[in-house]
Amino acid sequence: MMLELNHLHYQQQFAKAKNVPRVSAWARNAQAEAFDRLLTKGLPSQRVEDWKYTDLTLLAGKTWLLSEAATEFNTELSLPAHQKNLVFVDGYFCEHLSSLKSSHDLEITSLQQSPHVMHEISEDIIDDLNQAFMTDGLLIKINSLIEEPIHLYHFNQSANVMNHVRHWIIAEPSSQATLIEHHVGAADIEYFTTAVTHLHCKENSNITHYKLQQESPKAYHLSQVISSLEANSTLQQFKFDSGSRLARTNNTARLLAPGAHCQLAGLYITKQQQHVDNHTLIHHLAPHTTSNEFYEGILTDRSRAVFNGRVIVQQDAQKISAEQTNKNLLLSKHAEIDTKPQLEIYADDVKCSHGATVGQLDEEALFYLQSRGIGEEQAKQALIFGFAKAVLSTITHQDTRLMLEKLTLPELNQSSYLEDLL
Amino acid sequence: MLLTIENLHASVAGKPILNGIDLQVNLGEVHAIMGPNGSGKSTLSNILTGRSGYEVTAGSIRYEGKDLLELATEERAHQGIFLAFQYPIEIPGVNNIYLLKAAYNAKRKAQGLSEVDAYEFLNLVKANIKRLDMDEKFLYRDVNAGFSGGEKKRNEILQMLVLEPTLAILDETDSGLDIDALKVVAEGVSHLRSENRAFVLITHYQRLLDYIQPDFVHVLANGKIIKSGDRSLAKELEKTGYGWISQVDTQS
Ligand SMILES: Nc1ncnc2c1ncn2[C@@H]1O[C@H](COP(=O)(O)OP(=O)(O)O)[C@@H](O)[C@H]1O
Ligand SMILES: [Mg+2]
């Protein structure tokens, strides 16, 4: 049931990880325990139900070296001038590259100096890996209404290394902010990264969280997002995946008190040998909570994607509404999608719906466009982009929607779907 | 001769639908094709535009002297063929103005002309939108998505006006339209009607022909043109209906 890790190698890496400063003895302990769990459990094999479609054998077999803080920067690292960033390179915070500074309204501190927030016993192997080898991370406290998006920019430039970043975001009562968590890799290098983000949305807070995964096409990216929503808080999340050789996200939203609402949306675009797995869990722990989930996928070549949408409605959590939709466009006969809703409803006054579709391009629509003189290739691209727009249009903030559309378009252009289609 | 159809036989899924159609259309002419449901009218328009799934088993179609069946659907459009669909397709995520501009520029490009700029194009479209009494908002809505039946038909005519085809085929554009919408459609056709264009109006009713006077009327039944005449034939059909057709057909 497990893929064993090379103990000797990982122990050597762990010795290095222990050199990364930790403030408290408690944090050291938690780190050591996470490492023990990791070695004991290993990585899950495909015989573990939750990992049935995602094969970590290659990842487990490689001897990743723990990354070190960069002293030189790859030329592909180009930071957009118009936005305020918090920049990480190879898993280490680069303060001198970061234009966003801590302030009264937005407190930013190193997670290494905030041991209390590490206090969470993990049941997730991604979290164990991350805790054991954590390279760096931030504690971000949102104290009021923050207009400008908080851009967490993770750039990976070194080959054959692993890095593990961890963020803890606390939205204080009635605060409001937009977070953009961006993962980007230099072209054509192989590395392994884990990213764990905890998001605590207190009463009446309103948080928008973008998680954009554009790692190098050879990278391995395992991430975990855990959001906790208190009374009348709202979380809008958009997950974008176009990178990585293998990417897996365990994304959990816990609706803890009445009035909490979350909207999880996502778009994955996979090609060649890519494998992208999104496991989401929306846990309705209190009455009068609502959720709404919409993921779309565009798959080409021999790529593969997994969508598992689990929704749990706790006993006595009445007056719940939960909607889930997953739509997939399969542009190659060799691409494969495994999509599964997983509803566990233990209350009776609940409105739940779910639906999943897997389809090809609409030939009628294609003919219609061609009959107007639009060439086949352009017509197909228009239809594929039109498909993506359904989920992109859930982004209400216009600039961000445009940004996402701009990320999407080139991904569709590069794909070699034409070879395989129709 | 703009279009010459000779002895056209075609099948769908192995089933013969067209059984020897002959039709000649000159520039400047308006032809009406009338006939009962299922007689093959849409099949003919689909074959003229190159929709897949239709197999031509015999006969030929020449357009501007070329073998039409050799051309891809988009090439036919570039060379001036336009079909107003009987059932316009909804395209979520692709908006009307994108479609219009892409289609317009594709045709210009095929003709070796430069693309028009966005401003110039918008003015051209807006003039036509007015002619059809449509709201400019339609330009920014997804193609036909959630449009009413009448709005879809107007949208087809809008595309026709913008693309200025040489041969326009209107497949039951009049069906399901109220009298005002019908007038608008007729006005659109009249606006384009010229010596450099031809129209094939497929219709079920004579109603449309009160507004657009055809030069020729053909009756299509069981995949064959069984009668051709002038405008008076449409009037006659209005009186007699299509009931007599099965008799004619069995006699022949
Ligand atoms: N795609 C198709 N598949 C199967 N049968 C078809 C298809 N298209 C047309 N037909 C058949 O061909 C015949 C003619 O249809 P159509 O050309 O649509 O007639 P009209 O437009 O005159 O009403 C009908 O019997 C119809 O059922
Ligand atoms: Mg028809």
XYZ file of C-alpha atoms and ligand atoms in Angstrom:
702
model
C 0.000 0.000 0.000
C 3.001 2.302 0.081
C 5.972 3.372 -1.920
C 8.977 3.207 0.306
C 11.376 6.117 0.282
C 15.121 5.717 0.309
C 15.683 6.077 4.053
C 19.345 6.867 3.910
C 18.881 9.557 1.313
C 15.942 11.165 3.067
C 17.764 11.072 6.391
C 20.631 12.963 4.800
C 18.220 15.529 3.443
C 16.491 15.755 6.788
C 19.802 16.547 8.431
C 20.003 19.540 6.104
C 16.392 20.483 6.787
C 17.163 20.655 10.471
C 19.622 23.443 9.737
C 16.791 25.647 8.594
C 16.149 27.707 11.706
C 13.144 26.867 13.789
C 12.298 29.120 16.673
C 10.827 26.797 19.227
C 11.608 23.393 20.527
C 7.998 22.630 19.805
C 8.445 23.335 16.130
C 11.526 21.123 16.033
C 9.501 18.363 17.569
C 6.664 18.694 15.109
C 9.188 18.590 12.309
C 10.826 15.433 13.631
C 7.474 13.751 14.090
C 6.406 14.604 10.579
C 9.639 13.103 9.278
C 9.070 9.903 11.268
C 5.565 9.592 9.901
C 6.887 10.116 6.396
C 9.487 7.377 6.654
C 7.063 4.993 8.290
C 4.221 5.595 5.899
C 6.181 6.205 2.709
C 4.275 7.689 -0.180
C 0.869 6.228 -1.039
C 0.734 3.689 -3.832
C -2.177 3.475 -6.223
C -3.723 0.830 -4.038
C -4.663 3.569 -1.613
C -8.174 4.553 -2.724
C -7.466 8.275 -2.640
C -4.457 7.848 -4.918
C -5.969 5.281 -7.227
C -5.382 7.299 -10.389
C -2.185 9.061 -9.460
C 1.061 7.208 -9.573
C 3.859 8.563 -7.389
C 6.313 5.786 -8.225
C 8.602 7.987 -10.317
C 8.519 10.770 -7.753
C 9.256 8.399 -4.882
C 12.142 6.803 -6.710
C 14.107 9.975 -7.252
C 16.745 11.251 -4.894
C 15.803 14.896 -4.595
C 18.257 17.154 -2.862
C 16.878 19.692 -0.466
C 17.070 23.035 -2.225
C 19.256 25.846 -1.004
C 18.614 29.538 -1.009
C 19.555 30.907 -4.406
C 22.391 33.336 -4.841
C 21.921 33.810 -8.549
C 18.711 34.172 -10.421
C 17.614 32.615 -13.655
C 16.844 35.122 -16.374
C 13.373 33.644 -16.742
C 12.490 35.166 -13.417
C 10.727 38.296 -14.475
C 8.538 40.006 -11.976
C 5.685 42.097 -13.254
C 6.461 45.665 -12.282
C 2.894 46.766 -11.740
C 2.072 44.424 -8.906
C 3.333 44.013 -5.381
C 4.980 40.647 -4.872
C 6.233 38.341 -2.203
C 8.863 36.347 -4.026
C 10.135 32.848 -3.342
C 12.935 31.259 -5.286
C 13.480 27.522 -4.936
C 11.292 27.575 -1.860
C 13.058 30.410 -0.025
C 11.627 33.832 0.591
C 13.639 36.527 -1.172
C 12.973 39.667 0.735
C 15.153 41.829 -1.477
C 13.127 40.820 -4.547
C 9.806 41.368 -2.823
C 8.061 44.670 -3.246
C 5.267 44.015 -0.795
C 6.198 45.069 2.726
C 4.575 44.320 6.029
C 2.255 47.009 7.307
C -0.284 47.646 9.987
C -3.119 46.413 7.761
C -1.200 43.541 6.337
C 1.253 41.874 8.684
C 3.778 39.655 7.012
C 6.174 37.588 9.078
C 8.252 34.518 8.539
C 6.433 31.350 9.442
C 9.633 30.089 11.094
C 9.109 32.725 13.723
C 5.492 31.827 14.312
C 5.596 28.342 15.690
C 2.091 28.372 17.093
C 0.482 28.189 13.693
C 2.262 24.973 12.898
C 0.076 23.338 15.472
C -1.992 20.983 13.428
C -1.574 17.246 13.385
C -1.467 16.147 9.822
C -3.150 13.170 8.277
C -1.982 14.063 4.865
C 1.245 12.796 3.406
C 1.721 16.065 1.530
C 1.594 17.885 4.832
C 4.073 15.464 6.425
C 6.527 15.982 3.615
C 6.057 19.692 3.827
C 6.434 19.932 7.590
C 9.481 17.724 7.663
C 11.351 19.597 4.961
C 9.782 23.020 5.094
C 12.161 25.434 3.424
C 10.304 28.638 4.099
C 6.925 30.266 4.415
C 4.999 33.278 5.514
C 2.369 34.122 8.040
C 0.137 36.754 6.536
C -2.385 38.544 8.670
C -5.018 40.527 6.856
C -6.374 43.093 9.255
C -8.584 45.250 7.087
C -9.640 45.795 3.536
C -6.648 45.312 1.259
C -7.245 46.644 -2.218
C -4.198 45.452 -4.057
C -3.828 41.699 -4.656
C -1.237 39.952 -2.504
C 0.922 38.137 -4.965
C 2.851 35.149 -3.637
C 5.200 34.378 -6.470
C 7.064 31.065 -6.318
C 9.766 30.616 -8.874
C 11.641 27.346 -9.224
C 14.918 27.461 -11.088
C 17.126 24.638 -9.810
C 17.078 21.141 -11.213
C 16.871 17.936 -9.186
C 15.990 19.663 -5.963
C 12.970 19.590 -3.723
C 11.567 22.542 -1.877
C 8.678 22.871 0.473
C 6.857 26.113 1.122
C 4.160 26.688 3.633
C 1.909 29.665 4.172
C -0.534 30.542 6.821
C -3.051 33.226 5.990
C -5.321 34.700 8.597
C -8.144 36.962 7.533
C -9.244 38.885 10.584
C -12.954 39.597 11.126
C -14.488 41.760 8.386
C -11.266 41.925 6.446
C -11.084 41.556 2.711
C -8.271 40.645 0.348
C -7.226 38.886 -2.824
C -4.365 36.416 -2.737
C -2.618 35.160 -5.807
C -0.498 32.141 -5.129
C 1.550 31.574 -8.196
C 3.900 28.667 -8.901
C 6.159 29.001 -11.888
C 9.143 26.978 -13.066
C 12.031 27.688 -15.361
C 11.628 25.835 -18.624
C 12.683 22.239 -18.910
C 14.027 21.443 -15.461
C 12.973 18.650 -13.191
C 12.267 19.397 -9.542
C 9.831 18.585 -6.806
C 7.875 21.051 -4.786
C 5.235 20.864 -2.126
C 3.131 23.818 -1.115
C 0.813 23.897 1.851
C -1.498 26.820 2.431
C -3.706 27.297 5.413
C -6.365 29.915 5.086
C -8.306 30.991 8.102
C -11.254 33.195 7.238
C -12.712 34.755 10.333
C -16.237 36.167 10.735
C -17.452 38.347 7.895
C -14.179 38.194 6.055
C -14.141 37.989 2.300
C -11.184 36.318 0.654
C -10.427 35.571 -2.950
C -7.689 33.023 -3.460
C -6.103 32.245 -6.811
C -3.791 29.309 -6.991
C -1.978 29.227 -10.285
C 0.136 26.193 -11.004
C 2.445 26.739 -13.947
C 5.415 24.649 -12.935
C 7.904 23.403 -15.498
C 6.497 20.532 -17.594
C 8.925 18.145 -15.879
C 8.141 19.199 -12.327
C 6.337 17.370 -9.570
C 3.983 19.533 -7.598
C 2.080 18.313 -4.570
C -0.003 20.809 -2.733
C -2.511 21.110 -0.031
C -4.905 23.921 0.716
C -6.915 23.946 3.888
C -9.420 26.714 4.317
C -11.463 27.243 7.446
C -14.446 29.518 7.180
C -16.119 31.101 10.159
C -19.529 32.753 10.385
C -20.604 34.777 7.353
C -17.233 34.559 5.727
C -16.835 34.077 2.013
C -14.063 32.344 0.143
C -13.823 32.500 -3.617
C -11.140 30.329 -5.005
C -9.810 29.763 -8.469
C -7.364 27.000 -9.225
C -5.473 27.043 -12.489
C -3.288 24.144 -13.578
C -1.270 24.127 -16.749
C 2.128 23.027 -15.546
C 3.940 20.027 -14.038
C 4.630 16.512 -15.168
C 2.555 15.464 -12.198
C 0.492 17.742 -10.007
C -1.792 16.830 -7.177
C -3.755 19.167 -4.968
C -5.702 18.247 -1.903
C -8.006 21.156 -1.446
C -10.222 21.278 1.616
C -12.723 23.934 2.615
C -14.301 23.647 6.040
C -17.465 25.610 6.569
C -17.465 25.981 10.315
C -20.316 28.347 11.117
C -23.615 29.586 9.695
C -23.368 32.002 6.804
C -20.069 30.655 5.556
C -19.920 30.355 1.812
C -17.263 29.031 -0.499
C -16.971 28.977 -4.246
C -14.305 26.701 -5.639
C -13.588 26.984 -9.316
C -10.794 25.604 -11.405
C -9.430 25.045 -14.861
C -6.871 22.415 -15.752
C -5.249 22.256 -19.145
C -3.116 19.200 -19.720
C -1.052 18.018 -22.629
C 1.605 15.531 -23.628
C 2.408 13.304 -20.646
C 1.028 15.591 -17.971
C -0.994 14.323 -15.072
C -3.074 16.723 -13.005
C -5.123 15.577 -10.052
C -7.469 17.826 -8.112
C -9.033 16.355 -5.018
C -11.409 18.754 -3.356
C -13.308 18.358 -0.134
C -16.019 20.725 0.959
C -16.997 19.990 4.512
C -20.259 21.511 5.710
C -19.851 21.417 9.460
C -22.559 23.936 10.339
C -26.118 24.675 9.244
C -26.858 27.495 6.797
C -23.647 27.090 4.885
C -23.422 27.088 1.127
C -20.902 25.937 -1.415
C -20.590 25.946 -5.102
C -17.954 24.203 -7.114
C -17.144 24.348 -10.808
C -14.061 22.801 -12.396
C -13.321 22.474 -16.077
C -10.639 20.499 -17.841
C -9.152 20.561 -21.327
C -7.087 17.497 -22.111
C -4.946 16.781 -25.119
C -2.332 14.294 -26.274
C -1.741 11.496 -23.773
C -2.362 13.600 -20.744
C -4.495 12.567 -17.865
C -6.510 14.420 -15.262
C -8.364 13.457 -12.151
C -11.157 15.348 -10.486
C -12.535 14.074 -7.231
C -15.139 16.289 -5.632
C -15.994 15.202 -2.163
C -18.738 16.950 -0.233
C -19.560 16.066 3.337
C -22.617 17.434 5.069
C -22.333 16.813 8.761
C -25.212 15.457 10.788
C -27.485 18.311 11.971
C -25.961 20.675 9.454
C -29.353 21.615 8.010
C -30.275 24.213 5.382
C -27.248 23.447 3.301
C -26.849 24.081 -0.340
C -23.994 22.502 -2.262
C -23.572 22.494 -6.015
C -20.860 20.783 -7.973
C -20.083 20.678 -11.667
C -17.119 19.226 -13.522
C -16.865 19.519 -17.292
C -14.158 18.084 -19.454
C -13.175 18.542 -23.035
C -11.214 15.613 -24.361
C -9.316 16.648 -27.453
C -7.442 13.457 -28.036
C -8.510 9.866 -27.968
C -5.453 9.062 -25.891
C -6.226 11.558 -23.147
C -8.041 10.334 -20.098
C -10.114 11.889 -17.363
C -11.279 10.257 -14.177
C -13.979 12.341 -12.601
C -15.910 11.391 -9.539
C -18.320 13.141 -7.226
C -18.298 11.831 -3.698
C -21.237 13.038 -1.659
C -21.609 12.075 1.966
C -24.730 13.628 3.359
C -25.759 12.997 6.911
C -28.412 15.720 7.258
C -31.820 15.783 5.600
C -32.644 19.415 4.885
C -30.019 19.747 2.226
C -29.950 20.891 -1.375
C -27.137 19.137 -3.187
C -26.489 18.760 -6.850
C -23.632 17.441 -8.894
C -22.891 16.732 -12.497
C -19.918 15.726 -14.576
C -19.516 15.752 -18.321
C -16.837 14.500 -20.656
C -17.110 15.516 -24.275
C -15.406 16.413 -27.501
C -15.654 19.546 -29.564
C -19.150 20.223 -30.833
C -19.000 19.333 -34.522
C -22.122 21.303 -35.303
C -20.586 24.428 -33.833
C -17.376 23.748 -35.718
C -19.292 23.438 -38.984
C -21.206 26.614 -38.240
C -17.995 28.600 -37.800
C -16.414 27.052 -40.873
C -19.505 27.808 -42.919
C -18.795 31.451 -42.105
C -15.323 31.157 -43.547
C -13.393 30.628 -40.343
C -10.617 28.092 -40.848
C -10.727 24.807 -39.012
C -7.828 25.544 -36.695
C -9.089 28.955 -35.672
C -12.616 27.607 -35.260
C -11.405 24.859 -32.968
C -9.421 27.282 -30.876
C -12.395 29.574 -30.586
C -14.530 26.684 -29.380
C -11.930 25.440 -26.919
C -11.421 28.890 -25.523
C -15.183 29.309 -25.427
C -15.357 26.189 -23.307
C -12.746 27.553 -20.896
C -14.613 30.828 -20.682
C -17.493 29.165 -18.901
C -15.359 28.707 -15.804
C -13.208 31.796 -16.322
C -16.330 33.933 -16.368
C -17.007 32.998 -12.761
C -14.161 35.372 -11.896
C -15.937 38.594 -11.161
C -12.868 40.800 -10.856
C -12.279 42.012 -14.390
C -8.509 42.493 -14.323
C -7.958 39.106 -12.796
C -10.277 37.454 -15.256
C -8.281 39.030 -18.042
C -5.050 37.836 -16.458
C -6.394 34.285 -16.310
C -7.654 34.471 -19.880
C -4.196 35.554 -20.904
C -2.677 32.585 -19.112
C -5.154 30.250 -20.749
C -4.838 31.284 -24.357
C -1.192 30.388 -24.992
C -1.709 27.027 -23.306
C -4.335 26.230 -25.895
C -2.200 27.503 -28.749
C 0.729 25.317 -27.918
C -1.226 22.144 -27.671
C -0.914 19.739 -30.530
C -4.561 18.723 -30.435
C -4.938 19.183 -34.148
C -2.931 16.088 -34.915
C -5.275 13.915 -33.066
C -8.655 15.402 -33.455
C -11.669 14.277 -35.471
C -23.778 30.596 -64.740
C -23.175 31.018 -61.028
C -24.443 27.657 -59.839
C -25.199 24.554 -61.852
C -26.536 21.480 -60.141
C -26.840 18.447 -62.353
C -28.536 15.178 -61.557
C -27.548 15.437 -57.917
C -28.077 12.273 -55.918
C -27.157 12.169 -52.240
C -27.607 9.902 -49.251
C -27.456 10.242 -45.529
C -26.345 7.197 -43.591
C -26.845 5.081 -46.703
C -30.403 6.317 -47.214
C -31.018 8.133 -50.529
C -32.441 11.615 -49.864
C -31.797 13.537 -53.061
C -32.807 11.712 -56.210
C -31.575 13.734 -59.145
C -31.741 17.478 -58.666
C -31.158 19.854 -61.551
C -30.955 23.546 -60.842
C -29.315 26.538 -62.474
C -28.868 29.860 -60.763
C -27.588 32.997 -62.470
C -26.248 36.128 -60.862
C -29.042 38.567 -60.141
C -31.663 35.870 -59.715
C -33.792 34.928 -56.765
C -34.961 31.318 -56.659
C -37.476 29.959 -54.226
C -37.472 26.285 -53.359
C -40.648 25.085 -51.766
C -41.681 21.669 -50.634
C -43.088 19.607 -47.817
C -41.155 18.660 -44.708
C -38.622 15.966 -45.292
C -38.407 16.546 -49.023
C -34.670 17.256 -48.859
C -34.466 21.051 -48.805
C -32.044 21.255 -45.886
C -30.087 18.326 -47.256
C -29.491 20.337 -50.412
C -28.334 23.394 -48.474
C -26.056 21.245 -46.310
C -24.469 19.718 -49.375
C -23.954 23.144 -50.897
C -22.038 24.223 -47.791
C -20.134 20.982 -47.313
C -21.532 19.647 -44.084
C -20.147 16.218 -43.270
C -22.401 13.199 -43.168
C -23.882 13.740 -46.616
C -22.673 11.535 -49.403
C -23.053 12.654 -52.989
C -23.628 9.452 -54.910
C -24.089 10.908 -58.391
C -24.233 14.187 -60.259
C -22.253 17.390 -59.942
C -22.319 20.932 -58.614
C -20.426 23.702 -60.338
C -20.012 27.096 -58.765
C -18.372 29.905 -60.713
C -17.089 27.227 -63.045
C -15.402 25.191 -60.301
C -16.294 21.830 -58.863
C -17.918 22.959 -55.634
C -17.668 19.572 -53.965
C -13.885 19.819 -54.096
C -13.859 22.867 -51.829
C -13.692 22.861 -48.047
C -16.571 24.497 -46.199
C -14.567 27.601 -45.331
C -13.292 27.939 -48.901
C -16.869 27.965 -50.140
C -17.578 30.782 -47.718
C -14.530 32.689 -48.938
C -15.844 32.355 -52.455
C -19.163 33.860 -51.527
C -21.474 31.069 -50.423
C -23.533 31.767 -47.331
C -26.159 29.616 -45.674
C -28.651 31.044 -43.214
C -29.259 27.936 -41.124
C -32.721 26.569 -40.541
C -31.604 25.848 -36.996
C -28.764 28.234 -36.114
C -26.221 26.674 -33.775
C -25.609 28.016 -30.275
C -21.952 28.554 -29.450
C -21.329 29.217 -25.780
C -18.177 31.199 -25.073
C -17.801 32.660 -28.565
C -19.403 36.028 -29.005
C -21.125 37.440 -32.036
C -18.684 40.208 -32.766
C -15.783 37.749 -32.675
C -17.571 35.487 -35.135
C -18.431 38.356 -37.458
C -14.964 39.822 -37.454
C -13.172 36.493 -37.794
C -15.439 35.524 -40.673
C -15.114 38.889 -42.378
C -11.344 38.938 -42.117
C -10.979 35.299 -43.140
C -12.770 36.130 -46.360
C -10.672 39.245 -46.951
C -7.524 37.295 -46.285
C -8.547 34.613 -48.764
C -9.082 37.376 -51.314
C -5.640 38.763 -50.626
C -6.983 41.868 -48.902
C -5.767 43.279 -45.617
C -7.794 42.817 -42.458
C -10.037 45.677 -41.400
C -9.338 47.446 -38.162
C -11.663 47.063 -35.233
C -13.126 50.548 -35.445
C -13.925 50.419 -39.125
C -15.452 46.994 -38.717
C -17.617 48.014 -35.804
C -19.094 50.841 -37.837
C -19.918 48.477 -40.643
C -21.607 46.062 -38.262
C -23.515 48.773 -36.462
C -25.019 50.048 -39.686
C -26.359 46.567 -40.391
C -27.551 46.034 -36.831
C -29.698 49.122 -37.249
C -31.099 47.888 -40.517
C -32.304 44.759 -38.740
C -33.705 46.625 -35.777
C -31.456 44.649 -33.432
C -29.956 45.783 -30.157
C -26.193 46.359 -30.230
C -25.966 44.232 -27.115
C -26.369 41.200 -29.343
C -22.881 41.774 -30.645
C -21.405 40.951 -27.281
C -23.566 37.976 -26.504
C -22.466 34.431 -27.224
C -23.470 33.320 -30.697
C -27.158 32.384 -30.609
C -26.881 31.220 -26.997
C -30.200 31.764 -25.321
C -31.554 33.708 -28.310
C -35.226 33.331 -29.139
C -36.121 31.694 -32.438
C -36.675 35.057 -34.066
C -33.459 36.519 -32.694
C -31.499 33.619 -34.107
C -32.965 34.187 -37.552
C -32.180 37.887 -37.414
C -28.685 37.033 -36.365
C -28.284 34.878 -39.463
C -29.396 37.790 -41.609
C -26.983 40.082 -39.780
C -24.133 37.755 -40.699
C -25.350 37.690 -44.273
C -25.417 41.469 -44.465
C -21.920 41.763 -43.054
C -20.427 39.039 -45.237
C -22.175 40.154 -48.433
C -22.274 36.751 -50.111
C -22.472 36.090 -53.819
C -24.817 33.164 -53.315
C -27.025 33.311 -50.252
C -29.106 30.303 -49.309
C -31.790 30.989 -46.729
C -33.120 27.781 -45.243
C -36.586 28.472 -43.873
C -35.459 31.742 -42.397
C -39.097 32.782 -42.397
C -40.332 29.888 -40.267
C -41.421 30.914 -36.821
C -41.118 34.646 -37.485
C -43.870 37.110 -36.715
C -44.845 39.534 -39.409
C -42.565 42.335 -38.192
C -39.543 40.088 -38.043
C -40.417 38.726 -41.454
C -40.430 42.245 -42.869
C -37.058 42.924 -41.311
C -35.597 39.792 -42.866
C -37.118 40.666 -46.237
C -35.699 44.150 -45.959
C -32.270 42.652 -45.327
C -32.513 40.502 -48.421
C -33.822 43.367 -50.557
C -30.935 45.496 -49.399
C -28.441 42.980 -50.737
C -30.366 42.004 -53.839
C -28.336 43.001 -56.850
C -27.013 41.961 -60.221
C -23.888 40.613 -58.520
C -25.651 38.224 -56.220
C -28.105 35.400 -56.236
C -30.464 34.038 -53.605
C -31.935 30.643 -52.990
C -34.842 30.998 -50.607
C -35.963 27.754 -49.107
C -39.375 28.219 -47.665
C -42.417 26.388 -46.674
C -44.835 29.202 -47.109
C -45.612 31.687 -49.777
C -45.713 34.427 -47.104
C -42.048 35.413 -47.455
C -42.496 35.665 -51.202
C -44.993 38.491 -50.713
C -42.041 40.553 -49.562
C -39.269 39.132 -51.682
C -40.447 38.474 -55.161
C -38.629 35.493 -56.628
C -37.756 35.122 -60.278
C -38.244 31.363 -60.157
C -40.118 28.968 -57.932
C -39.282 25.257 -57.703
C -41.162 22.538 -55.953
C -39.010 19.904 -54.304
C -40.553 16.588 -53.371
C -38.920 13.321 -52.425
C -35.527 14.689 -53.277
C -36.422 15.889 -56.753
C -37.544 19.135 -58.310
C -40.894 18.141 -59.691
C -42.096 21.484 -60.945
C -40.577 24.857 -61.759
C -42.259 28.085 -62.696
C -42.504 31.746 -61.933
C -44.032 33.536 -58.977
C -47.505 32.290 -59.766
C -46.458 28.768 -58.846
C -45.999 29.855 -55.257
C -49.473 31.349 -55.218
C -50.871 28.163 -56.643
C -49.110 26.118 -53.964
C -50.612 28.327 -51.333
C -54.083 27.383 -52.565
C -53.546 23.712 -53.210
C -51.064 22.901 -50.451
C -48.661 20.013 -50.936
C -51.286 17.306 -50.932
C -51.148 16.781 -54.682
C -47.448 16.055 -54.626
C -47.587 12.410 -53.722
C -49.822 11.837 -56.765
C -47.525 13.653 -59.149
C -44.615 11.781 -57.702
C -46.131 8.352 -58.066
C -47.159 9.187 -61.620
C -43.666 10.123 -62.618
N -28.365 13.850 -40.569
C -29.401 13.093 -40.942
N -29.498 11.827 -40.476
C -30.536 11.041 -40.854
N -31.505 11.431 -41.679
C -31.456 12.669 -42.164
C -30.396 13.580 -41.805
N -30.611 14.736 -42.453
C -31.753 14.574 -43.152
N -32.240 13.339 -42.980
C -33.455 12.790 -43.593
O -33.496 13.250 -44.917
C -34.798 13.610 -45.294
C -34.801 15.049 -45.770
O -34.552 15.911 -44.691
P -34.347 17.465 -44.866
O -33.370 17.685 -45.938
O -34.044 18.022 -43.550
O -35.783 17.911 -45.344
P -36.477 19.337 -45.360
O -35.446 20.363 -45.062
O -37.016 19.441 -46.714
O -37.546 19.300 -44.340
C -35.684 13.381 -44.091
O -36.319 12.133 -44.231
C -34.704 13.354 -42.955
O -35.176 12.526 -41.926
Mg -35.306 21.741 -43.574
